[in-house]
Tab-separated table of C-alpha atoms in Angstrom:
chain	number	residue	atom	x	y	z
A	1	MET	CA	0.120	-0.296	-0.052
A	2	GLY	CA	2.737	2.181	0.469
A	3	MET	CA	3.056	2.380	-3.630
A	4	LEU	CA	-0.095	3.837	-3.960
A	5	VAL	CA	-0.678	7.602	-3.893
A	6	ASP	CA	-1.855	9.389	-0.694
A	7	THR	CA	-5.388	11.195	-0.695
A	8	THR	CA	-5.232	12.552	2.799
A	9	PRO	CA	-4.956	15.977	1.367
A	10	LEU	CA	-8.162	15.453	-0.692
A	11	ARG	CA	-9.794	14.396	2.388
A	12	VAL	CA	-8.817	17.261	4.927
A	13	SER	CA	-8.825	20.220	2.777
A	14	PRO	CA	-12.092	21.367	0.885
A	15	ASP	CA	-10.124	24.015	-0.861
A	16	PHE	CA	-7.097	21.118	-2.288
A	17	ARG	CA	-10.255	19.570	-3.355
A	18	ARG	CA	-11.434	22.348	-5.034
A	19	LEU	CA	-8.150	23.474	-6.602
A	20	TRP	CA	-7.537	19.758	-7.573
A	21	LEU	CA	-10.924	19.612	-9.158
A	22	GLY	CA	-10.234	22.505	-10.893
A	23	GLN	CA	-6.927	21.349	-11.865
A	24	ALA	CA	-7.797	17.714	-13.127
A	25	VAL	CA	-10.291	18.629	-15.426
A	26	SER	CA	-9.158	21.948	-17.186
A	27	PHE	CA	-5.006	20.489	-17.629
A	28	VAL	CA	-6.997	17.518	-19.556
A	29	GLY	CA	-8.902	20.153	-21.900
A	30	SER	CA	-5.665	22.102	-21.963
A	31	GLN	CA	-3.887	19.244	-23.169
A	32	VAL	CA	-6.185	18.622	-25.908
A	33	THR	CA	-5.469	21.941	-27.506
A	34	ALA	CA	-2.086	21.631	-26.962
A	35	ALA	CA	-2.021	18.473	-29.675
A	36	ALA	CA	-5.104	20.648	-31.969
A	37	LEU	CA	-3.387	23.719	-32.281
A	38	PRO	CA	0.248	22.006	-33.949
A	39	TYR	CA	-1.849	19.317	-35.773
A	40	GLN	CA	-3.784	22.339	-37.487
A	41	VAL	CA	-0.972	24.626	-38.563
A	42	PHE	CA	0.852	21.374	-40.015
A	43	HIS	CA	-2.067	20.640	-42.109
A	44	GLN	CA	-2.734	24.061	-43.235
A	45	THR	CA	0.334	24.524	-44.286
A	46	GLY	CA	2.431	21.386	-44.587
A	47	SER	CA	5.283	21.855	-42.839
A	48	SER	CA	7.318	21.224	-40.025
A	49	LEU	CA	9.008	24.684	-39.909
A	50	ALA	CA	5.488	26.144	-39.533
A	51	VAL	CA	4.982	24.290	-36.780
A	52	GLY	CA	8.121	25.430	-34.800
A	53	LEU	CA	7.354	28.790	-35.545
A	54	LEU	CA	4.393	28.227	-33.600
A	55	GLY	CA	6.559	27.377	-30.663
A	56	LEU	CA	8.415	30.419	-31.478
A	57	ALA	CA	5.625	32.822	-31.482
A	58	GLN	CA	5.196	30.756	-27.636
A	59	LEU	CA	8.220	31.433	-26.479
A	60	GLY	CA	8.377	34.803	-25.569
A	61	PRO	CA	5.008	35.235	-23.611
A	62	LEU	CA	5.791	32.271	-21.844
A	63	LEU	CA	9.262	33.467	-20.366
A	64	LEU	CA	8.222	36.813	-20.015
A	65	PHE	CA	4.681	35.881	-18.012
A	66	ALA	CA	6.786	32.669	-15.898
A	67	LEU	CA	9.070	36.006	-14.362
A	68	VAL	CA	5.911	37.693	-13.960
A	69	GLY	CA	3.328	35.355	-12.580
A	70	GLY	CA	5.820	33.986	-10.238
A	71	THR	CA	6.534	37.166	-8.939
A	72	TRP	CA	3.073	38.215	-8.775
A	73	ALA	CA	2.168	34.855	-6.913
A	74	ASP	CA	4.289	35.818	-4.234
A	75	SER	CA	2.517	39.500	-3.933
A	76	VAL	CA	-1.280	39.118	-4.670
A	77	ASP	CA	-4.467	37.061	-4.053
A	78	LYS	CA	-3.432	33.881	-5.443
A	79	ARG	CA	-7.683	32.799	-5.750
A	80	ARG	CA	-8.049	36.116	-7.935
A	81	LEU	CA	-5.355	36.262	-10.023
A	82	LEU	CA	-6.229	32.090	-10.879
A	83	LEU	CA	-9.634	33.015	-11.378
A	84	GLY	CA	-8.298	35.951	-13.982
A	85	VAL	CA	-6.509	34.017	-16.230
A	86	THR	CA	-8.444	30.871	-16.121
A	87	ALA	CA	-11.174	33.452	-17.499
A	88	VAL	CA	-8.948	34.773	-20.085
A	89	ALA	CA	-7.851	30.909	-21.510
A	90	LEU	CA	-11.300	30.172	-21.361
A	91	VAL	CA	-12.025	33.084	-24.071
A	92	CYS	CA	-8.861	32.036	-25.725
A	93	SER	CA	-10.008	28.511	-26.169
A	94	ALA	CA	-13.503	29.652	-27.721
A	95	ALA	CA	-11.680	32.216	-29.932
A	96	LEU	CA	-9.553	28.607	-31.695
A	97	ALA	CA	-12.735	26.795	-31.974
A	98	VAL	CA	-14.396	29.842	-34.139
A	99	ASN	CA	-11.641	30.255	-36.469
A	100	ALA	CA	-11.017	26.652	-36.598
A	101	SER	CA	-15.186	26.752	-37.657
A	102	LEU	CA	-14.401	29.276	-40.279
A	103	ASP	CA	-14.284	28.192	-44.268
A	104	HIS	CA	-10.444	29.654	-44.491
A	105	PRO	CA	-9.125	29.362	-40.978
A	106	ARG	CA	-6.743	32.737	-40.112
A	107	LEU	CA	-2.941	31.216	-40.047
A	108	TRP	CA	-1.788	34.276	-38.602
A	109	LEU	CA	-4.520	34.063	-35.859
A	110	LEU	CA	-3.199	30.623	-34.505
A	111	TYR	CA	0.141	32.089	-33.676
A	112	VAL	CA	-1.745	35.215	-31.772
A	113	LEU	CA	-3.545	33.179	-29.787
A	114	GLY	CA	-0.893	30.583	-28.779
A	115	ALA	CA	0.809	33.448	-27.994
A	116	VAL	CA	-1.864	34.383	-25.415
A	117	SER	CA	-2.318	31.108	-24.086
A	118	SER	CA	1.062	30.518	-23.552
A	119	ALA	CA	0.643	33.202	-21.482
A	120	THR	CA	-1.840	32.450	-19.509
A	121	LEU	CA	0.085	29.247	-19.022
A	122	ALA	CA	2.936	31.182	-17.309
A	123	VAL	CA	0.818	33.049	-14.922
A	124	SER	CA	-1.412	30.472	-14.003
A	125	LEU	CA	1.356	27.944	-12.927
A	126	PRO	CA	3.609	29.402	-10.489
A	127	VAL	CA	0.420	29.985	-8.684
A	128	LEU	CA	-1.248	26.589	-8.753
A	129	ARG	CA	2.521	25.876	-7.426
A	130	SER	CA	2.459	28.152	-4.633
A	131	ILE	CA	-1.206	27.342	-3.042
A	132	PRO	CA	-1.109	23.533	-1.827
A	133	PRO	CA	2.254	24.433	0.690
A	134	LEU	CA	-0.252	27.172	2.107
A	135	LEU	CA	-3.008	24.857	3.077
A	136	PHE	CA	-1.039	22.141	4.512
A	137	GLY	CA	1.807	21.799	6.770
A	138	SER	CA	5.268	19.945	5.792
A	139	ASP	CA	3.758	16.281	6.289
A	140	LEU	CA	1.290	16.858	3.392
A	141	ARG	CA	3.019	19.076	1.238
A	142	PRO	CA	4.866	16.004	-0.490
A	143	ALA	CA	0.801	13.759	-1.048
A	144	ALA	CA	-0.285	16.979	-1.701
A	145	PHE	CA	2.546	17.474	-4.855
A	146	ALA	CA	1.806	13.819	-5.595
A	147	LEU	CA	-1.519	13.990	-6.411
A	148	GLN	CA	-0.892	16.956	-9.002
A	149	ALA	CA	1.816	15.334	-11.064
A	150	THR	CA	-0.775	11.782	-10.948
A	151	TYR	CA	-3.387	13.956	-12.746
A	152	GLY	CA	-0.879	15.965	-14.569
A	153	SER	CA	0.871	13.053	-16.418
A	154	PHE	CA	-2.680	11.601	-16.593
A	155	GLY	CA	-4.136	14.667	-18.759
A	156	MET	CA	-0.832	14.897	-20.709
A	157	MET	CA	-1.853	10.977	-21.653
A	158	ALA	CA	-5.705	11.365	-22.124
A	159	GLY	CA	-5.726	14.976	-23.400
A	160	PRO	CA	-3.837	14.162	-26.761
A	161	ALA	CA	-5.788	10.908	-27.495
A	162	ILE	CA	-8.675	12.507	-27.023
A	163	GLY	CA	-7.667	15.158	-28.943
A	164	GLY	CA	-6.995	13.146	-31.832
A	165	ALA	CA	-10.470	10.779	-31.381
A	166	LEU	CA	-12.019	14.710	-31.660
A	167	ILE	CA	-10.505	15.664	-34.694
A	168	ALA	CA	-11.241	12.530	-36.431
A	169	GLY	CA	-14.273	11.914	-35.202
A	170	LEU	CA	-16.002	15.698	-35.062
A	171	GLY	CA	-13.489	18.012	-36.402
A	172	ILE	CA	-11.155	19.910	-35.129
A	173	THR	CA	-13.418	22.868	-33.825
A	174	SER	CA	-15.214	20.085	-31.518
A	175	ALA	CA	-11.308	19.668	-29.614
A	176	TYR	CA	-11.141	23.513	-28.987
A	177	ALA	CA	-14.992	23.559	-27.626
A	178	ALA	CA	-14.258	20.660	-25.175
A	179	ASP	CA	-11.645	22.708	-23.285
A	180	VAL	CA	-13.872	25.730	-23.605
A	181	GLY	CA	-15.735	23.166	-21.793
A	182	THR	CA	-13.341	22.324	-19.197
A	183	TYR	CA	-12.211	25.716	-18.600
A	184	ALA	CA	-15.635	26.758	-17.239
A	185	VAL	CA	-15.701	23.757	-15.194
A	186	ALA	CA	-12.610	25.315	-13.825
A	187	LEU	CA	-14.321	28.042	-13.031
A	188	VAL	CA	-17.182	27.447	-11.027
A	189	ALA	CA	-14.717	24.785	-8.835
A	190	PHE	CA	-11.978	27.917	-8.386
A	191	ARG	CA	-14.798	30.365	-7.053
A	192	GLY	CA	-14.875	27.899	-4.084
A	193	ILE	CA	-11.468	28.416	-3.160
A	194	SER	CA	-11.230	30.930	-0.096
A	195	PRO	CA	-9.238	34.089	-0.342
A	196	SER	CA	-5.263	33.456	-0.399
A	197	PRO	CA	-3.735	36.971	0.234
A	198	PRO	CA	-0.224	37.469	0.354
A	199	VAL	CA	1.458	35.689	3.156
A	200	GLU	CA	2.935	37.820	6.174
A	201	GLY	CA	5.976	40.290	5.143
A	202	ALA	CA	5.768	39.171	1.559
A	203	GLU	CA	7.231	42.040	-1.142
A	204	ARG	CA	4.989	43.886	-3.676
A	205	ALA	CA	5.508	42.813	-7.200
A	206	SER	CA	8.116	44.568	-8.620
A	207	ARG	CA	11.456	45.153	-10.868
A	208	SER	CA	13.254	44.422	-7.334
A	209	SER	CA	11.465	41.927	-6.098
A	210	LEU	CA	11.815	40.022	-9.205
A	211	MET	CA	15.324	40.875	-9.174
A	212	ARG	CA	15.933	39.491	-6.029
A	213	GLY	CA	14.769	35.848	-7.022
A	214	LEU	CA	17.359	36.152	-9.623
A	215	ARG	CA	19.860	37.166	-7.224
A	216	PHE	CA	19.417	34.225	-5.335
A	217	LEU	CA	19.730	31.330	-8.464
A	218	ARG	CA	23.203	32.987	-9.258
A	219	GLY	CA	25.489	29.800	-8.411
A	220	SER	CA	22.650	28.207	-6.340
A	221	MET	CA	22.194	24.211	-6.897
A	222	VAL	CA	19.083	25.042	-8.358
A	223	THR	CA	20.834	26.778	-11.533
A	224	SER	CA	22.283	23.192	-12.297
A	225	VAL	CA	19.372	21.653	-11.839
A	226	LEU	CA	17.671	24.018	-14.171
A	227	GLY	CA	20.124	24.043	-16.426
A	228	VAL	CA	20.300	19.966	-17.049
A	229	ASP	CA	16.869	19.873	-17.721
A	230	LEU	CA	17.206	22.963	-20.260
A	231	VAL	CA	19.591	21.327	-22.328
A	232	ALA	CA	18.139	17.771	-22.347
A	233	MET	CA	14.602	19.583	-23.697
A	234	VAL	CA	16.121	22.054	-26.070
A	235	PHE	CA	17.759	18.749	-28.184
A	236	GLY	CA	15.524	15.350	-27.070
A	237	MET	CA	11.768	16.718	-26.912
A	238	PRO	CA	10.892	16.185	-30.713
A	239	ARG	CA	7.393	17.239	-29.927
A	240	ALA	CA	6.904	19.852	-33.207
A	241	LEU	CA	7.575	17.000	-35.324
A	242	PHE	CA	4.840	14.404	-34.149
A	243	PRO	CA	2.782	15.593	-36.951
A	244	ALA	CA	5.237	14.706	-39.521
A	245	LEU	CA	6.139	11.681	-37.522
A	246	THR	CA	2.681	10.400	-38.119
A	247	VAL	CA	2.733	10.853	-41.763
A	248	ARG	CA	6.162	9.002	-41.593
A	249	LEU	CA	4.766	5.991	-40.184
A	250	GLY	CA	1.667	6.142	-42.046
A	251	GLY	CA	-1.076	7.038	-39.643
A	252	GLY	CA	-4.104	9.769	-39.116
A	253	PRO	CA	-4.941	12.058	-36.688
A	254	VAL	CA	-5.725	8.683	-33.727
A	255	LEU	CA	-2.301	8.015	-34.369
A	256	TYR	CA	-0.697	11.454	-33.686
A	257	GLY	CA	-2.659	11.302	-30.552
A	258	LEU	CA	-1.558	8.400	-29.152
A	259	LEU	CA	2.054	9.043	-30.692
A	260	VAL	CA	1.476	12.248	-28.633
A	261	SER	CA	-0.276	10.688	-25.555
A	262	SER	CA	2.745	7.973	-24.907
A	263	VAL	CA	5.222	10.289	-23.632
A	264	ALA	CA	2.748	10.911	-20.772
A	265	ALA	CA	1.648	7.426	-20.865
A	266	GLY	CA	5.138	6.427	-19.363
A	267	ALA	CA	5.393	8.701	-17.077
A	268	PHE	CA	1.522	8.012	-15.575
A	269	LEU	CA	2.841	4.603	-15.225
A	270	ALA	CA	6.028	5.580	-13.776
A	271	SER	CA	4.180	7.822	-10.688
A	272	LEU	CA	2.450	4.732	-9.718
A	273	MET	CA	5.407	2.877	-9.174
A	274	SER	CA	7.820	5.786	-7.572
A	275	GLY	CA	7.448	4.106	-4.344
A	276	TRP	CA	11.174	2.968	-4.968
A	277	THR	CA	12.582	6.658	-5.826
A	278	ARG	CA	12.470	7.518	-2.161
A	279	ARG	CA	15.497	5.355	-1.244
A	280	VAL	CA	17.954	6.492	-3.569
A	281	SER	CA	19.983	8.900	-1.528
A	282	ARG	CA	22.482	10.258	-4.588
A	283	GLN	CA	20.165	12.097	-6.007
A	284	GLY	CA	22.703	14.859	-8.334
A	285	THR	CA	23.449	11.329	-10.017
A	286	ALA	CA	20.087	9.766	-10.158
A	287	LEU	CA	19.189	12.984	-12.323
A	288	LEU	CA	21.867	12.397	-14.708
A	289	LEU	CA	21.201	8.666	-15.253
A	290	ALA	CA	17.573	9.358	-15.781
A	291	VAL	CA	18.334	11.946	-18.527
A	292	THR	CA	20.312	9.678	-20.116
A	293	ALA	CA	17.467	7.175	-20.485
A	294	TRP	CA	15.593	9.770	-21.676
A	295	GLY	CA	18.350	10.630	-24.752
A	296	GLY	CA	18.637	7.172	-25.220
A	297	THR	CA	14.983	6.061	-25.665
A	298	ILE	CA	14.349	9.451	-27.817
A	299	ALA	CA	16.907	8.240	-30.379
A	300	VAL	CA	15.658	5.131	-30.290
A	301	ALA	CA	12.073	6.311	-31.105
A	302	GLY	CA	13.645	7.776	-34.032
A	303	VAL	CA	15.130	4.627	-35.755
A	304	THR	CA	12.035	2.571	-36.363
A	305	ARG	CA	8.925	3.106	-38.268
A	306	VAL	CA	6.879	0.774	-36.021
A	307	PRO	CA	4.483	2.525	-34.664
A	308	LEU	CA	4.342	0.295	-31.451
A	309	LEU	CA	8.037	0.226	-31.647
A	310	VAL	CA	7.896	3.979	-31.730
A	311	MET	CA	5.097	4.393	-29.131
A	312	ALA	CA	7.103	2.263	-26.561
A	313	ALA	CA	10.240	4.069	-26.707
A	314	LEU	CA	8.069	7.532	-26.066
A	315	ALA	CA	6.644	5.769	-23.243
A	316	GLY	CA	10.028	4.667	-22.115
A	317	ALA	CA	11.177	8.557	-22.641
A	318	GLY	CA	8.533	9.667	-20.764
A	319	ALA	CA	8.861	7.461	-17.576
A	320	ALA	CA	12.625	8.499	-17.724
A	321	ASP	CA	11.214	12.060	-17.237
A	322	MET	CA	8.758	11.435	-14.492
A	323	ILE	CA	11.749	10.361	-12.758
A	324	SER	CA	13.769	12.964	-13.181
A	325	GLY	CA	11.616	14.817	-12.221
A	326	VAL	CA	11.295	13.321	-8.422
A	327	TYR	CA	14.796	14.601	-8.013
A	328	ARG	CA	14.605	17.808	-9.736
A	329	TYR	CA	11.412	19.143	-7.557
A	330	SER	CA	13.221	17.622	-4.886
A	331	ILE	CA	16.700	19.612	-5.103
A	332	VAL	CA	14.940	22.424	-6.183
A	333	ALA	CA	12.721	22.221	-3.184
A	334	ASP	CA	15.922	21.699	-0.607
A	335	ALA	CA	17.886	24.627	-1.780
A	336	THR	CA	14.761	27.229	-1.846
A	337	PRO	CA	13.901	29.342	0.958
A	338	ASP	CA	9.677	30.002	1.922
A	339	ASP	CA	9.759	33.821	0.612
A	340	LEU	CA	11.011	32.663	-2.902
A	341	ARG	CA	8.801	30.091	-3.650
A	342	GLY	CA	6.840	32.231	-5.803
A	343	ARG	CA	9.496	33.635	-8.420
A	344	VAL	CA	11.593	30.632	-8.357
A	345	SER	CA	8.488	28.548	-9.260
A	346	GLY	CA	8.350	31.160	-12.257
A	347	VAL	CA	12.031	30.562	-13.025
A	348	GLU	CA	11.459	26.835	-13.215
A	349	LEU	CA	8.660	27.421	-15.222
A	350	ALA	CA	9.932	29.270	-18.083
A	351	VAL	CA	12.598	26.542	-18.117
A	352	TYR	CA	10.440	23.336	-17.910
A	353	ALA	CA	8.111	24.634	-20.328
A	354	GLY	CA	9.945	27.082	-22.033
A	355	GLY	CA	12.857	24.269	-23.110
A	356	PRO	CA	10.023	22.171	-25.168
A	357	VAL	CA	9.253	25.339	-27.232
A	358	LEU	CA	13.041	26.077	-28.029
A	359	GLY	CA	13.029	22.543	-28.555
A	360	ASP	CA	10.035	22.885	-30.419
A	361	VAL	CA	12.121	25.063	-33.136
A	362	GLU	CA	15.118	23.494	-33.091
A	363	ALA	CA	13.368	20.448	-34.125
A	364	GLY	CA	11.264	22.162	-36.401
A	365	VAL	CA	14.611	23.443	-38.326
A	366	VAL	CA	16.558	20.524	-38.108
A	367	GLY	CA	13.874	18.433	-39.276
A	368	GLY	CA	12.217	20.824	-42.236
A	369	LEU	CA	15.980	21.171	-43.153
A	370	VAL	CA	17.728	17.278	-42.756
A	371	GLY	CA	14.595	15.248	-41.827
A	372	VAL	CA	12.602	13.675	-39.078
A	373	PRO	CA	14.671	10.600	-38.397
A	374	PHE	CA	17.713	12.546	-38.549
A	375	ALA	CA	15.976	15.239	-36.049
A	376	ILE	CA	15.327	13.158	-33.378
A	377	VAL	CA	17.964	10.733	-32.788
A	378	SER	CA	20.983	13.204	-33.277
A	379	GLY	CA	18.740	15.108	-30.638
A	380	GLY	CA	18.801	11.769	-28.239
A	381	LEU	CA	22.326	11.199	-28.565
A	382	ALA	CA	22.750	15.145	-27.578
A	383	CYS	CA	21.153	14.476	-24.203
A	384	ILE	CA	23.219	11.766	-23.904
A	385	VAL	CA	25.998	14.010	-24.120
A	386	ALA	CA	25.071	17.058	-22.667
A	387	ALA	CA	24.049	14.388	-18.898
A	388	ALA	CA	28.004	13.584	-18.849
A	389	LEU	CA	28.965	16.541	-19.403
A	390	PHE	CA	27.254	18.106	-16.358
A	391	GLY	CA	28.660	15.052	-14.899
A	392	THR	CA	31.966	15.858	-15.726
A	393	LEU	CA	31.805	19.718	-15.693
A	394	VAL	CA	29.537	20.178	-12.332
A	395	PRO	CA	30.399	17.527	-9.833
A	396	LYS	CA	28.722	19.233	-6.963
A	397	LEU	CA	25.682	18.029	-9.258
A	398	THR	CA	26.933	14.662	-9.348
A	399	ARG	CA	27.921	14.506	-5.851
A	400	TYR	CA	24.589	15.979	-4.168
A	401	GLU	CA	23.352	13.337	-1.610
A	402	ARG	CA	20.300	13.854	0.231
A	403	SER	CA	20.350	11.415	3.385
A	404	GLY	CA	17.408	10.152	5.686
A	405	VAL	CA	14.962	12.079	4.112
A	406	ASP	CA	11.764	10.506	1.748
A	407	LEU	CA	10.931	11.970	-1.334
A	408	PRO	CA	7.309	12.494	-2.595
A	409	SER	CA	6.224	9.605	-4.376
A	410	GLY	CA	5.464	11.001	-8.028
A	411	ALA	CA	7.100	14.092	-8.307
A	412	GLY	CA	7.296	16.152	-11.506
A	413	GLY	CA	3.454	17.692	-11.873
A	414	PRO	CA	1.010	19.355	-14.082
A	415	ASP	CA	3.962	21.800	-14.903
A	416	ASP	CA	6.338	19.396	-15.991
A	417	HIS	CA	7.167	18.975	-19.713
A	418	SER	CA	6.331	15.284	-20.839
A	419	THR	CA	4.301	16.697	-23.824
């Protein structure tokens, strides 16, 4: 039984139940849209480069608002901010549905709305990460994070598959419409959460408070953890190539959805069986080994034309990423002071979400210029090389050890990047 997710936070906190329900439902919908948007761009243009440019359009807002959102999360009422960004996200998905229903959907609007969606995500996730620690003592925080990780990996697994089925059966408009419905449910759930004003002594949102958070990272262990993850995501995540990979494998929308969801399926299964991770003390080494496994399985996915083997390799990559998330979360949590958690969470988001977006650009460019198999295999091998270099050049990360304290089972939550 010690291997199973602890549901105590859901039982003891009505606010957490509402937060968790709203997150769980809306996250599935957002993953439907995350799969539908690049699919629509690819099939309107026939270009993997165009899909990569979509990632570039999303990158700027994501990086900017991740930092701003982290600062806001430390300085304003978190419930009010969460309601505001959720409402904006709902309107954005509705606009995508309307555009998709046109006889000639506007390509430029996909880029604009993709950028707005990226900005709302960047503001909401630091808020969502900073509320649970205010609801629970240290004894229940790991369980609360594990619950978030479970719905997060499930949403990344189910959302793209649902999106593919909706596109195949009812058309792409239905995928965006489903996302609108999930945000409506989230708004109802979030309205029932108690107000969550800034903690006593919190700094007002300002340039100086943001800079204080950034200065903390200088020379911190957090920077090393974020660095190795950024390199792995830029070179190892071939998300922008999934539409073209689907064509290469001879499939359609359903296979596309399954390819995207395979990564999350591996992460979900790993989260259910992650109890052993708490017995590992050399967490820095474990992190580097997990990144190596991520790169190796991604490379395998690029050398075969058998869809089942590709999905199995992608699932293995998701499992490796989930395990690396356990140690990323633990090391960063240990190294971060309480009064900086919102701002550090914003920087984490900029890396964890911005890395795959940069990876979209890299994969789209290499895939468009050289070819899909080369782009996938070379990216995976680059991850292996990067892990080896970090292990050699950053010995404090390799030697990092945390003895005698359990890790949260299934860390690597919904702001992770296994999509």
